[in-house]
Short mmCIF file of C-alpha atoms in Angstrom, two decimals:
data_model
loop_
_atom_site.label_atom_id
_atom_site.label_comp_id
_atom_site.label_asym_id
_atom_site.label_seq_id
_atom_site.Cartn_x
_atom_site.Cartn_y
_atom_site.Cartn_z
CA MET A 1 70.32 -9.82 -60.24
CA LEU A 2 72.65 -8.17 -63.76
CA GLY A 3 75.15 -10.02 -63.59
CA ARG A 4 75.80 -8.05 -59.92
CA GLY A 5 73.97 -5.78 -61.15
CA ALA A 6 73.46 -2.93 -63.57
CA ALA A 7 73.79 0.14 -62.22
CA VAL A 8 73.03 3.85 -63.49
CA GLY A 9 75.47 5.07 -65.70
CA GLY A 10 75.04 5.84 -69.06
CA ALA A 11 74.95 4.01 -72.17
CA LEU A 12 74.43 6.39 -74.50
CA THR A 13 78.30 7.35 -76.64
CA LEU A 14 78.94 3.26 -77.23
CA GLY A 15 78.57 0.47 -80.18
CA PRO A 16 80.52 -2.35 -80.44
CA LEU A 17 84.01 -1.71 -81.20
CA LEU A 18 83.50 -4.10 -84.64
CA GLY A 19 82.18 -3.17 -88.67
CA GLY A 20 78.89 -1.26 -88.83
CA GLU A 21 77.13 1.44 -89.66
CA ALA A 22 77.54 4.26 -88.26
CA VAL A 23 75.51 5.46 -85.59
CA ALA A 24 74.94 9.35 -84.61
CA ALA A 25 76.17 9.27 -80.97
CA PRO A 26 74.66 12.23 -77.90
CA ASN A 27 76.51 14.49 -75.75
CA GLY A 28 79.69 14.31 -78.84
CA GLY A 29 80.53 10.75 -78.22
CA THR A 30 82.27 8.68 -80.47
CA PRO A 31 79.85 7.35 -83.13
CA ALA A 32 78.08 4.08 -82.67
CA ARG A 33 77.66 1.20 -84.81
CA ALA A 34 74.77 -1.51 -85.42
CA ALA A 35 75.46 -5.06 -83.90
CA GLY A 36 75.09 -7.27 -86.58
CA LYS A 37 75.29 -4.44 -89.63
CA GLY A 38 77.94 -4.09 -92.27
CA PRO A 39 80.83 -5.65 -93.05
CA LYS A 40 82.79 -7.61 -91.27
CA GLY A 41 85.62 -7.03 -89.10
CA GLY A 42 86.88 -7.52 -84.99
CA TYR A 43 85.44 -11.11 -83.23
CA GLU A 44 83.19 -11.31 -86.24
CA ALA A 45 86.14 -11.89 -88.49
CA ILE A 46 87.88 -14.92 -85.63
CA GLY A 47 83.78 -16.01 -85.23
CA VAL A 48 82.97 -14.55 -82.63
CA ARG A 49 78.36 -12.63 -83.13
CA PRO A 50 78.15 -9.47 -81.40
CA LEU A 51 75.09 -8.63 -79.91
CA ILE A 52 72.30 -6.12 -78.22
CA ASN A 53 72.54 -6.32 -75.75
CA GLY A 54 69.23 -5.52 -73.29
CA ARG A 55 69.55 -7.64 -70.31
CA GLY A 56 72.89 -6.10 -68.27
CA THR A 57 76.24 -6.08 -66.27
CA PHE A 58 76.46 -9.95 -66.90
CA THR A 59 80.32 -10.53 -66.67
CA VAL A 60 79.42 -13.13 -69.41
CA LEU A 61 78.27 -11.00 -71.98
CA SER A 62 81.32 -8.21 -71.84
CA GLY A 63 79.51 -6.21 -68.94
CA SER A 64 79.04 -2.34 -70.33
CA LEU A 65 80.57 -0.74 -73.23
CA MET A 66 84.13 1.55 -72.02
CA LEU A 67 82.92 5.38 -72.04
CA PRO A 68 85.54 7.46 -75.62
CA GLU A 69 87.34 9.35 -72.56
CA VAL A 70 88.03 5.88 -70.85
CA ARG A 71 89.36 4.37 -74.33
CA GLU A 72 91.25 8.03 -75.12
CA ALA A 73 92.87 7.45 -71.29
CA ILE A 74 93.65 3.87 -71.84
CA ASP A 75 95.18 4.92 -75.59
CA ARG A 76 97.34 8.15 -74.17
CA ALA A 77 98.65 5.93 -71.70
CA ALA A 78 99.61 2.57 -73.70
CA ARG A 79 102.62 5.49 -75.26
CA GLN A 80 104.55 5.81 -72.03
CA TYR A 81 107.09 4.00 -69.47
CA VAL A 82 105.70 4.36 -66.13
CA GLN A 83 106.91 3.28 -62.60
CA LEU A 84 103.82 1.28 -60.87
CA ASP A 85 103.81 2.18 -57.04
CA GLU A 86 103.95 5.67 -58.28
CA LEU A 87 101.33 5.73 -60.03
CA ALA A 88 99.16 4.05 -57.14
CA ASP A 89 99.93 6.51 -55.02
CA ALA A 90 98.94 9.31 -57.56
CA ILE A 91 95.96 7.10 -58.75
CA GLY A 92 94.73 6.29 -55.30
CA LYS A 93 94.94 10.14 -54.11
CA ARG A 94 93.43 10.94 -56.75
CA LEU A 95 90.38 8.81 -55.74
CA ALA A 96 90.17 10.09 -52.50
CA GLN A 97 89.65 13.65 -53.49
CA LEU A 98 87.42 12.28 -55.79
CA THR A 99 84.82 10.04 -53.75
CA LYS A 100 85.69 11.79 -50.16
CA ALA A 101 86.86 8.09 -49.15
CA GLY A 102 90.25 7.96 -47.09
CA PHE A 103 92.20 6.90 -49.76
CA GLY A 104 91.54 4.51 -53.31
CA MET A 105 93.13 1.53 -55.38
CA VAL A 106 92.94 0.17 -59.18
CA SER A 107 91.93 -3.19 -58.89
CA SER A 108 91.88 -5.76 -61.57
CA GLY A 109 87.22 -6.19 -60.74
CA ALA A 110 85.54 -5.68 -57.63
CA SER A 111 86.36 -10.15 -57.01
CA ALA A 112 90.55 -9.08 -57.01
CA ALA A 113 89.50 -6.70 -54.56
CA LEU A 114 88.10 -8.04 -52.10
CA GLY A 115 91.03 -10.88 -52.58
CA HIS A 116 93.71 -8.07 -52.35
CA ALA A 117 91.37 -6.16 -49.62
CA SER A 118 90.99 -9.46 -47.26
CA ALA A 119 94.94 -9.83 -47.72
CA ALA A 120 94.79 -6.75 -45.76
CA CYS A 121 92.84 -7.59 -43.25
CA VAL A 122 95.07 -10.50 -43.05
CA ALA A 123 98.50 -9.26 -43.07
CA GLY A 124 98.67 -5.60 -43.14
CA GLY A 125 100.90 -5.09 -45.68
CA ASN A 126 103.63 -6.73 -44.81
CA PRO A 127 106.08 -8.24 -46.66
CA ASP A 128 106.71 -11.36 -44.42
CA LEU A 129 103.62 -12.03 -44.14
CA HIS A 130 102.45 -11.56 -47.36
CA VAL A 131 104.76 -13.98 -48.92
CA GLN A 132 102.98 -16.89 -47.04
CA LEU A 133 99.33 -16.28 -48.43
CA PRO A 134 97.43 -17.71 -48.66
CA ASP A 135 98.57 -20.64 -46.43
CA LEU A 136 98.06 -19.26 -43.06
CA THR A 137 99.80 -21.61 -40.28
CA GLY A 138 101.31 -19.34 -37.48
CA PHE A 139 99.36 -15.70 -38.83
CA GLN A 140 96.76 -14.44 -35.94
CA LYS A 141 94.59 -13.45 -38.36
CA THR A 142 92.50 -16.38 -40.01
CA GLU A 143 89.11 -16.42 -40.56
CA ALA A 144 86.55 -14.27 -42.05
CA ILE A 145 82.77 -13.59 -40.98
CA ILE A 146 80.16 -13.45 -43.59
CA PRO A 147 76.42 -12.95 -42.39
CA LYS A 148 73.82 -15.79 -43.82
CA HIS A 149 72.66 -12.58 -45.90
CA SER A 150 75.93 -12.41 -47.64
CA ARG A 151 76.88 -15.61 -48.46
CA ASN A 152 77.27 -15.37 -51.74
CA VAL A 153 79.81 -16.86 -55.03
CA TYR A 154 82.27 -14.00 -54.79
CA GLU A 155 82.90 -14.51 -51.49
CA ALA A 156 85.60 -17.05 -53.00
CA ALA A 157 87.56 -13.73 -53.37
CA ILE A 158 88.27 -14.12 -49.48
CA SER A 159 88.07 -17.69 -49.13
CA ALA A 160 91.30 -17.25 -51.43
CA THR A 161 93.24 -16.04 -49.69
CA GLY A 162 93.02 -18.26 -46.83
CA LEU A 163 90.92 -16.66 -44.93
CA LYS A 164 88.23 -19.74 -43.24
CA ILE A 165 84.17 -18.63 -43.44
CA VAL A 166 82.69 -18.55 -40.23
CA GLU A 167 78.85 -17.77 -40.97
CA VAL A 168 76.37 -15.60 -38.34
CA GLU A 169 72.64 -15.11 -38.81
CA THR A 170 72.37 -12.85 -35.04
CA ARG A 171 73.53 -10.48 -32.98
CA ALA A 172 74.56 -12.32 -31.37
CA GLN A 173 76.13 -15.19 -32.80
CA LEU A 174 77.94 -11.87 -34.33
CA LYS A 175 79.82 -10.69 -30.97
CA ALA A 176 80.40 -14.32 -30.04
CA ALA A 177 82.61 -14.94 -33.00
CA LEU A 178 84.35 -11.97 -33.25
CA ARG A 179 87.71 -13.31 -31.13
CA PRO A 180 91.33 -12.53 -32.57
CA GLN A 181 91.56 -14.80 -34.44
CA THR A 182 89.04 -12.49 -36.75
CA ALA A 183 90.68 -11.12 -39.45
CA LEU A 184 86.94 -8.94 -40.96
CA VAL A 185 83.32 -8.94 -41.60
CA TYR A 186 82.94 -9.14 -44.94
CA ILE A 187 78.77 -8.01 -46.22
CA PHE A 188 77.52 -8.39 -49.67
CA ALA A 189 75.88 -4.97 -50.57
CA MET A 190 71.62 -5.43 -51.65
CA PRO A 191 67.94 -4.85 -49.73
CA ARG A 192 68.39 -7.52 -48.10
CA VAL A 193 71.07 -6.65 -45.49
CA ASP A 194 69.67 -2.96 -44.29
CA GLU A 195 66.30 -5.22 -43.57
CA SER A 196 68.29 -7.59 -41.59
CA GLU A 197 68.88 -6.81 -37.58
CA LEU A 198 72.34 -7.31 -38.79
CA ASP A 199 72.53 -4.07 -41.26
CA THR A 200 76.13 -2.42 -41.94
CA ARG A 201 75.92 0.31 -39.34
CA THR A 202 75.33 -2.53 -36.70
CA ILE A 203 77.37 -4.92 -38.06
CA ALA A 204 79.80 -2.04 -38.05
CA GLN A 205 79.59 -0.92 -34.23
CA ILE A 206 80.09 -4.06 -33.29
CA ALA A 207 82.64 -5.86 -35.13
CA HIS A 208 84.45 -2.00 -34.63
CA ALA A 209 84.13 -2.52 -30.77
CA ALA A 210 86.78 -5.64 -30.60
CA GLY A 211 88.90 -3.93 -33.54
CA VAL A 212 87.34 -5.73 -37.07
CA PRO A 213 87.76 -4.09 -39.65
CA VAL A 214 84.33 -4.64 -42.41
CA LEU A 215 84.29 -5.28 -46.09
CA VAL A 216 81.33 -4.01 -48.16
CA ASP A 217 81.09 -6.30 -51.43
CA ALA A 218 79.42 -3.50 -53.82
CA ALA A 219 80.24 -4.55 -57.51
CA ALA A 220 76.88 -3.71 -59.50
CA GLU A 221 76.28 -0.81 -57.33
CA ILE A 222 75.87 3.22 -58.31
CA LEU A 223 78.74 4.82 -56.60
CA THR A 224 77.59 7.49 -54.49
CA ILE A 225 79.75 10.26 -53.43
CA PRO A 226 80.05 10.19 -49.67
CA ASN A 227 80.54 7.17 -50.01
CA VAL A 228 77.02 5.62 -48.86
CA HIS A 229 79.04 2.47 -46.99
CA LEU A 230 82.06 3.97 -45.67
CA GLN A 231 78.88 6.29 -43.58
CA ARG A 232 77.66 2.90 -42.60
CA GLY A 233 80.60 2.92 -40.61
CA ALA A 234 81.75 0.06 -43.80
CA ASP A 235 85.98 0.64 -43.53
CA LEU A 236 86.11 -0.61 -46.71
CA VAL A 237 83.82 -1.05 -49.84
CA ALA A 238 84.97 -2.54 -53.70
CA TYR A 239 83.05 -1.84 -57.06
CA SER A 240 83.07 -3.41 -60.47
CA GLY A 241 84.80 -1.20 -62.70
CA GLY A 242 83.24 -2.78 -65.81
CA LYS A 243 79.63 -1.86 -64.77
CA CYS A 244 78.01 1.18 -64.97
CA LEU A 245 81.57 3.36 -63.87
CA ARG A 246 81.49 2.14 -67.99
CA GLY A 247 85.67 1.86 -66.90
CA PRO A 248 87.87 -1.06 -67.96
CA GLN A 249 85.41 -4.56 -67.59
CA SER A 250 88.64 -5.61 -66.62
CA ALA A 251 88.80 -3.12 -63.49
CA GLY A 252 87.09 -2.26 -60.53
CA ILE A 253 88.21 -0.10 -57.03
CA LEU A 254 89.31 -0.49 -53.81
CA LEU A 255 87.83 2.93 -51.08
CA GLY A 256 87.91 4.14 -47.42
CA ARG A 257 90.37 3.58 -44.88
CA GLU A 258 93.62 5.04 -46.14
CA ASP A 259 95.73 1.94 -44.35
CA LEU A 260 93.66 -0.72 -44.83
CA VAL A 261 93.78 0.12 -49.21
CA ARG A 262 97.68 1.04 -49.10
CA ALA A 263 97.63 -2.56 -47.19
CA ALA A 264 95.56 -3.71 -50.06
CA TRP A 265 97.93 -2.83 -52.29
CA VAL A 266 101.01 -4.20 -50.77
CA HIS A 267 98.90 -7.37 -51.76
CA SER A 268 97.99 -7.30 -54.86
CA ALA A 269 100.65 -7.11 -58.31
CA PRO A 270 103.32 -6.26 -59.53
CA HIS A 271 104.41 -7.38 -55.90
CA HIS A 272 104.76 -11.22 -56.32
CA GLY A 273 103.62 -13.60 -54.22
CA TRP A 274 99.97 -14.10 -53.52
CA ALA A 275 98.26 -12.43 -55.84
CA ARG A 276 100.47 -11.64 -58.58
CA GLY A 277 98.31 -12.39 -61.34
CA PHE A 278 95.77 -9.55 -60.37
CA LYS A 279 97.62 -7.18 -62.79
CA VAL A 280 96.48 -4.19 -63.26
CA GLY A 281 98.78 -2.32 -66.54
CA LYS A 282 99.15 1.07 -66.42
CA GLU A 283 96.13 1.40 -68.90
CA GLU A 284 93.82 0.15 -67.37
CA ALA A 285 94.96 2.10 -64.29
CA MET A 286 94.47 5.52 -66.26
CA GLY A 287 91.01 4.44 -67.81
CA MET A 288 89.73 3.93 -64.49
CA LEU A 289 90.87 6.78 -63.43
CA ALA A 290 88.98 9.02 -66.14
CA ALA A 291 85.53 6.81 -65.90
CA VAL A 292 85.65 7.32 -62.01
CA GLU A 293 86.23 11.46 -63.43
CA MET A 294 83.61 11.21 -65.37
CA TRP A 295 81.34 9.57 -62.90
CA VAL A 296 81.48 13.19 -61.68
CA GLN A 297 80.86 14.96 -64.74
CA ARG A 298 78.12 12.41 -66.52
CA ASP A 299 74.59 13.81 -66.30
CA HIS A 300 72.59 10.62 -65.04
CA LYS A 301 69.02 12.12 -64.87
CA ALA A 302 69.63 12.22 -69.13
CA GLU A 303 70.87 8.55 -68.93
CA TYR A 304 67.08 8.32 -67.43
CA ALA A 305 65.31 10.25 -69.12
CA THR A 306 67.10 8.74 -72.59
CA TRP A 307 67.00 4.66 -70.97
CA THR A 308 62.82 5.83 -70.50
CA SER A 309 62.53 6.80 -73.43
CA TRP A 310 64.28 4.01 -75.52
CA LEU A 311 61.40 1.47 -73.15
CA LYS A 312 58.50 3.64 -74.65
CA ASP A 313 59.18 3.93 -77.67
CA ILE A 314 59.60 -0.45 -77.47
CA ALA A 315 55.91 -1.04 -75.74
CA ARG A 316 54.55 2.09 -78.34
CA ARG A 317 55.17 -0.98 -81.11
CA VAL A 318 54.47 -3.96 -79.64
CA SER A 319 51.31 -2.46 -78.27
CA VAL A 320 50.09 -2.44 -81.58
CA VAL A 321 49.91 -7.15 -81.27
CA ARG A 322 46.70 -7.48 -80.08
CA GLY A 323 46.50 -8.77 -75.66
CA VAL A 324 49.62 -7.21 -75.10
CA THR A 325 50.06 -5.63 -71.97
CA THR A 326 53.50 -3.14 -70.87
CA LYS A 327 54.89 -1.53 -67.85
CA ILE A 328 57.92 0.71 -66.91
CA VAL A 329 59.72 -0.22 -63.13
CA GLN A 330 62.04 2.91 -62.05
CA PRO A 331 64.19 1.63 -59.74
CA GLU A 332 65.16 1.78 -56.40
CA GLY A 333 68.39 1.34 -54.28
CA LEU A 334 71.39 1.46 -55.06
CA SER A 335 72.15 -1.86 -56.53
CA ASN A 336 70.93 -2.52 -60.78
CA ARG A 337 70.00 1.45 -60.88
CA THR A 338 68.41 1.01 -64.50
CA PRO A 339 64.57 1.31 -65.73
CA THR A 340 62.79 -2.60 -66.95
CA LEU A 341 60.20 -2.92 -69.45
CA THR A 342 57.98 -5.40 -68.46
CA VAL A 343 56.10 -7.11 -71.96
CA LEU A 344 53.28 -9.53 -71.28
CA TRP A 345 50.70 -11.33 -72.91
CA ASN A 346 48.34 -14.26 -72.50
CA ALA A 347 50.90 -17.56 -74.43
CA GLN A 348 48.15 -19.84 -75.18
CA ASN A 349 46.19 -16.83 -77.39
CA LEU A 350 49.68 -15.28 -78.69
CA GLY A 351 50.91 -19.59 -78.91
CA VAL A 352 54.53 -18.80 -77.82
CA THR A 353 55.87 -17.96 -74.35
CA GLY A 354 58.58 -15.41 -73.06
CA GLN A 355 61.07 -18.57 -73.00
CA THR A 356 61.09 -19.07 -76.67
CA ILE A 357 61.14 -16.26 -77.42
CA VAL A 358 63.87 -14.97 -75.61
CA ASP A 359 65.44 -17.56 -77.16
CA THR A 360 64.86 -17.23 -80.98
CA LEU A 361 65.66 -13.28 -80.55
CA TRP A 362 69.38 -14.76 -79.09
CA ASP A 363 70.16 -17.36 -82.78
CA GLY A 364 68.67 -14.96 -84.79
CA GLU A 365 70.49 -12.02 -87.10
CA PRO A 366 70.54 -9.59 -85.13
CA ARG A 367 71.23 -11.20 -82.29
CA ILE A 368 69.81 -9.54 -78.72
CA ALA A 369 69.68 -10.76 -75.48
CA ILE A 370 67.22 -9.89 -73.17
CA ASN A 371 65.54 -11.25 -69.79
CA ALA A 372 62.21 -13.62 -69.94
CA ALA A 373 59.87 -11.95 -67.97
CA ARG A 374 57.25 -13.43 -65.31
CA SER A 375 54.33 -13.98 -64.54
CA SER A 376 51.85 -13.61 -60.78
CA ASP A 377 49.68 -14.61 -63.22
CA PRO A 378 50.79 -18.69 -65.30
CA ALA A 379 48.80 -18.02 -68.01
CA GLN A 380 50.81 -15.70 -68.85
CA SER A 381 54.19 -15.49 -70.63
CA GLY A 382 56.58 -11.99 -71.37
CA VAL A 383 59.92 -10.68 -71.45
CA SER A 384 61.87 -8.22 -69.93
CA ILE A 385 64.84 -6.02 -71.33
CA THR A 386 66.31 -2.98 -69.29
CA PRO A 387 68.01 -0.75 -71.24
CA TYR A 388 71.81 0.13 -69.38
CA MET A 389 73.66 -1.46 -71.85
CA LEU A 390 71.47 -0.13 -75.05
CA GLU A 391 72.75 1.68 -77.93
CA PRO A 392 70.87 4.42 -79.84
CA GLY A 393 69.15 2.83 -82.41
CA ASN A 394 68.52 -0.58 -80.42
CA ALA A 395 65.23 -0.50 -79.21
CA LYS A 396 63.66 0.12 -82.72
CA THR A 397 65.92 -3.42 -83.37
CA ILE A 398 64.07 -5.27 -80.51
CA ALA A 399 60.64 -3.48 -80.76
CA VAL A 400 60.72 -4.88 -84.72
CA GLU A 401 61.83 -7.98 -83.40
CA LEU A 402 59.00 -8.22 -80.98
CA VAL A 403 56.34 -7.36 -83.13
CA LYS A 404 57.35 -9.92 -85.75
CA LEU A 405 57.71 -13.04 -83.46
CA LEU A 406 54.65 -12.21 -81.73
CA ARG A 407 53.18 -11.83 -84.89
CA ASP A 408 54.41 -14.68 -86.83
CA PRO A 409 55.22 -16.98 -84.07
CA PRO A 410 58.23 -19.93 -84.25
CA PRO A 411 57.43 -23.39 -83.80
CA ALA A 412 56.55 -24.22 -80.43
CA PRO A 413 58.49 -26.91 -78.16
CA GLU A 414 57.34 -30.42 -78.56
CA PRO A 415 54.59 -30.84 -75.79
CA PRO A 416 55.51 -34.04 -72.72
CA LYS A 417 55.15 -36.98 -74.14
CA PRO A 418 53.39 -40.13 -72.17
CA PRO A 419 56.97 -41.73 -70.36
CA THR A 420 58.17 -45.53 -71.99
CA VAL A 421 61.01 -46.11 -69.97
CA ASP A 422 61.21 -45.90 -65.38
CA ALA A 423 63.70 -44.14 -64.42
CA SER A 424 63.96 -45.10 -60.95
CA GLY A 425 66.93 -46.37 -59.25
CA THR A 426 70.80 -45.80 -58.29
CA TRP A 427 73.02 -44.16 -61.60
CA ALA A 428 76.20 -44.37 -61.59
CA LEU A 429 77.45 -42.22 -63.70
CA GLU A 430 80.12 -40.62 -65.73
CA ILE A 431 80.43 -36.81 -67.17
CA LYS A 432 82.61 -35.35 -69.55
CA TYR A 433 83.08 -32.33 -68.62
CA THR A 434 84.87 -29.67 -72.11
CA ALA A 435 87.93 -30.28 -69.91
CA GLY A 436 88.71 -34.02 -67.88
CA THR A 437 86.15 -36.57 -66.32
CA SER A 438 84.02 -37.46 -63.43
CA THR A 439 83.56 -40.69 -62.50
CA ALA A 440 82.56 -40.00 -58.64
CA HIS A 441 78.82 -38.73 -59.67
CA GLU A 442 75.35 -40.62 -59.04
CA LEU A 443 71.63 -40.10 -59.48
CA LYS A 444 69.50 -41.61 -56.27
CA LEU A 445 65.48 -41.67 -58.49
CA SER A 446 62.05 -42.18 -58.48
CA GLN A 447 59.74 -41.70 -60.28
CA ASP A 448 56.34 -41.40 -60.37
CA GLY A 449 54.52 -40.92 -63.57
CA ALA A 450 56.10 -38.50 -66.02
CA LYS A 451 58.08 -36.64 -62.16
CA ILE A 452 61.06 -37.82 -60.92
CA THR A 453 62.67 -36.88 -57.77
CA GLY A 454 65.58 -38.28 -56.13
CA THR A 455 69.45 -36.59 -54.66
CA HIS A 456 71.85 -35.82 -56.94
CA LYS A 457 75.69 -36.87 -55.06
CA GLY A 458 78.96 -35.21 -56.05
CA GLU A 459 82.45 -34.77 -55.60
CA PHE A 460 81.95 -33.27 -52.69
CA VAL A 461 77.89 -33.32 -51.64
CA SER A 462 74.31 -34.14 -52.02
CA ARG A 463 71.35 -32.21 -53.13
CA PRO A 464 67.74 -32.34 -54.49
CA ALA A 465 67.15 -33.73 -57.66
CA THR A 466 63.70 -33.48 -59.19
CA GLY A 467 63.09 -34.06 -63.03
CA SER A 468 60.76 -35.17 -65.68
CA VAL A 469 60.57 -38.58 -68.18
CA SER A 470 58.57 -37.47 -71.91
CA GLY A 471 58.44 -40.87 -73.94
CA SER A 472 62.20 -42.16 -72.91
CA GLU A 473 63.45 -38.43 -72.87
CA VAL A 474 64.70 -38.32 -69.42
CA THR A 475 65.30 -34.92 -67.19
CA VAL A 476 66.71 -34.45 -64.30
CA ARG A 477 67.88 -31.25 -62.83
CA SER A 478 70.17 -30.26 -59.43
CA TYR A 479 71.03 -27.67 -57.04
CA TYR A 480 73.90 -26.05 -55.14
CA GLY A 481 72.58 -22.87 -53.99
CA GLU A 482 75.05 -19.70 -52.52
CA GLU A 483 73.82 -20.00 -48.76
CA HIS A 484 77.30 -22.30 -48.79
CA GLY A 485 78.99 -19.25 -50.84
CA ASP A 486 79.33 -20.91 -53.97
CA ALA A 487 76.38 -22.15 -57.21
CA LEU A 488 76.73 -25.76 -59.75
CA SER A 489 73.48 -26.42 -61.47
CA PHE A 490 73.13 -29.31 -63.19
CA THR A 491 69.87 -29.75 -66.15
CA PHE A 492 70.99 -33.81 -67.12
CA THR A 493 69.33 -34.24 -70.69
CA GLY A 494 69.78 -38.29 -71.81
CA THR A 495 67.60 -40.92 -73.47
CA LEU A 496 66.96 -44.37 -71.53
CA LYS A 497 67.66 -47.29 -73.06
CA GLY A 498 67.79 -50.81 -70.48
CA ASN A 499 69.86 -49.79 -67.89
CA ARG A 500 71.88 -47.09 -69.03
CA ILE A 501 70.99 -43.09 -69.99
CA SER A 502 72.90 -40.76 -72.34
CA GLY A 503 72.48 -36.78 -73.01
CA ASP A 504 73.48 -33.21 -72.45
CA LEU A 505 74.66 -31.90 -69.61
CA ASN A 506 74.31 -27.88 -68.65
CA MET A 507 76.14 -26.04 -66.08
CA GLY A 508 75.49 -23.20 -66.84
CA GLU A 509 78.83 -20.51 -66.41
CA TYR A 510 80.57 -24.22 -66.66
CA LEU A 511 79.94 -25.23 -70.30
CA GLY A 512 78.15 -28.26 -71.76
CA ALA A 513 79.34 -31.06 -70.88
CA SER A 514 77.47 -35.08 -72.21
CA TRP A 515 77.00 -37.35 -68.68
CA THR A 516 76.26 -41.68 -69.69
CA ALA A 517 74.54 -43.53 -67.07
CA THR A 518 74.05 -46.74 -65.82
CA ARG A 519 71.87 -48.89 -63.48
CA LYS A 520 73.85 -50.40 -60.96
CA SER A 521 71.85 -53.74 -59.68
#
């Protein structure tokens, strides 16, 4: 999933808001500037490298680029004062007109929209209840139901309101879980929802019979008008503003039943209490409205045609390398609405893997972000490229750099060495995070040749661990999956000397750390 997905929308007019060579933009948009070219300014002036984004609307890659009309709306809004409750009311009515929903609200991202919506289902816009959140002592509504297929990292926005999560998997379980204390049912929009016996229509019918509203998280989806989720029976639906809509990255929208959306605004900043930190300024609010205004005007078919033409150009250019095959796949469904180009080759014949290409492009100049590709053939390796976030000229740059690396591959990683150490045993860990230290972790490992299996005990849970040994270098990986409503990955790498291992820890989005392990007697 592309950072909650990349969805349909134009990437036709804007470049990074940095110094660089101007590139003509179609449709009269602001000229883009090529990443990595021209005099340094903006991000580069403080030592941050801009990039060409062929990966998608990942939040960590700063989402999408705002439309020119959005930037203009933000600039106009920044020049005058308004009363924010009056602004929210006017924007809510206009969003309702544009989207054909009951009412609308701008939030500080889709996750914040989920939190405000949950608070609305708990406290109903009652200020006396609002100021007590997230302490639900004495509240009637204290639980949120989430089908197993919808458990994910973003549900933290719901439990942050104080709600207890109740997981269900069947119709019977859903009916049994619906009680007077049920505040809402949450659905994470994705293809497997519609394939489940607990699809949106079924959930809505059962929940509504018990008087319980349904909230859909459609952050990565295209904005359908009329709204497909509301038509299927949902009461509320949340979208990201900084993905397909190309509004402010720090904004989102909540659409649906007017009483619940208005209550969600009560449970939002500028009002004090639980949600004061989720502030939306007048600038983001008007920028988000401008993005929705543009959504109904944009020529989405023309945007798709442009994206596909860029992928065809890359495919044509890389096909000059013998042994390379390409395939363009058009999207299905509402999420991740972007065509994708897969470039495959025999890794042994060309002497390079897709992951090595991805890593080299990320470290190169210009900096390019693409994905490694998967293949059913283990001999095949490759990369995949999504054009949604590309700018004019980027496709040629990516193709040129790919051809260079395929014809003159970077050095391959050293092959594993026979193990010279035994990592078996129980290990007490000290982890030094970017901020903070923990001594609560423990590894219990067994080694068979170069293969490691075992368990990794963390602060609260244990999880399976796997790994390998190369010479005296030890690698151990564990993962805490989204079925629990959160996700943590650990990759420990270190050198074993005697009864001590020390090295680096990669935790993905939680940055790097160092670790030391001591073998227990």
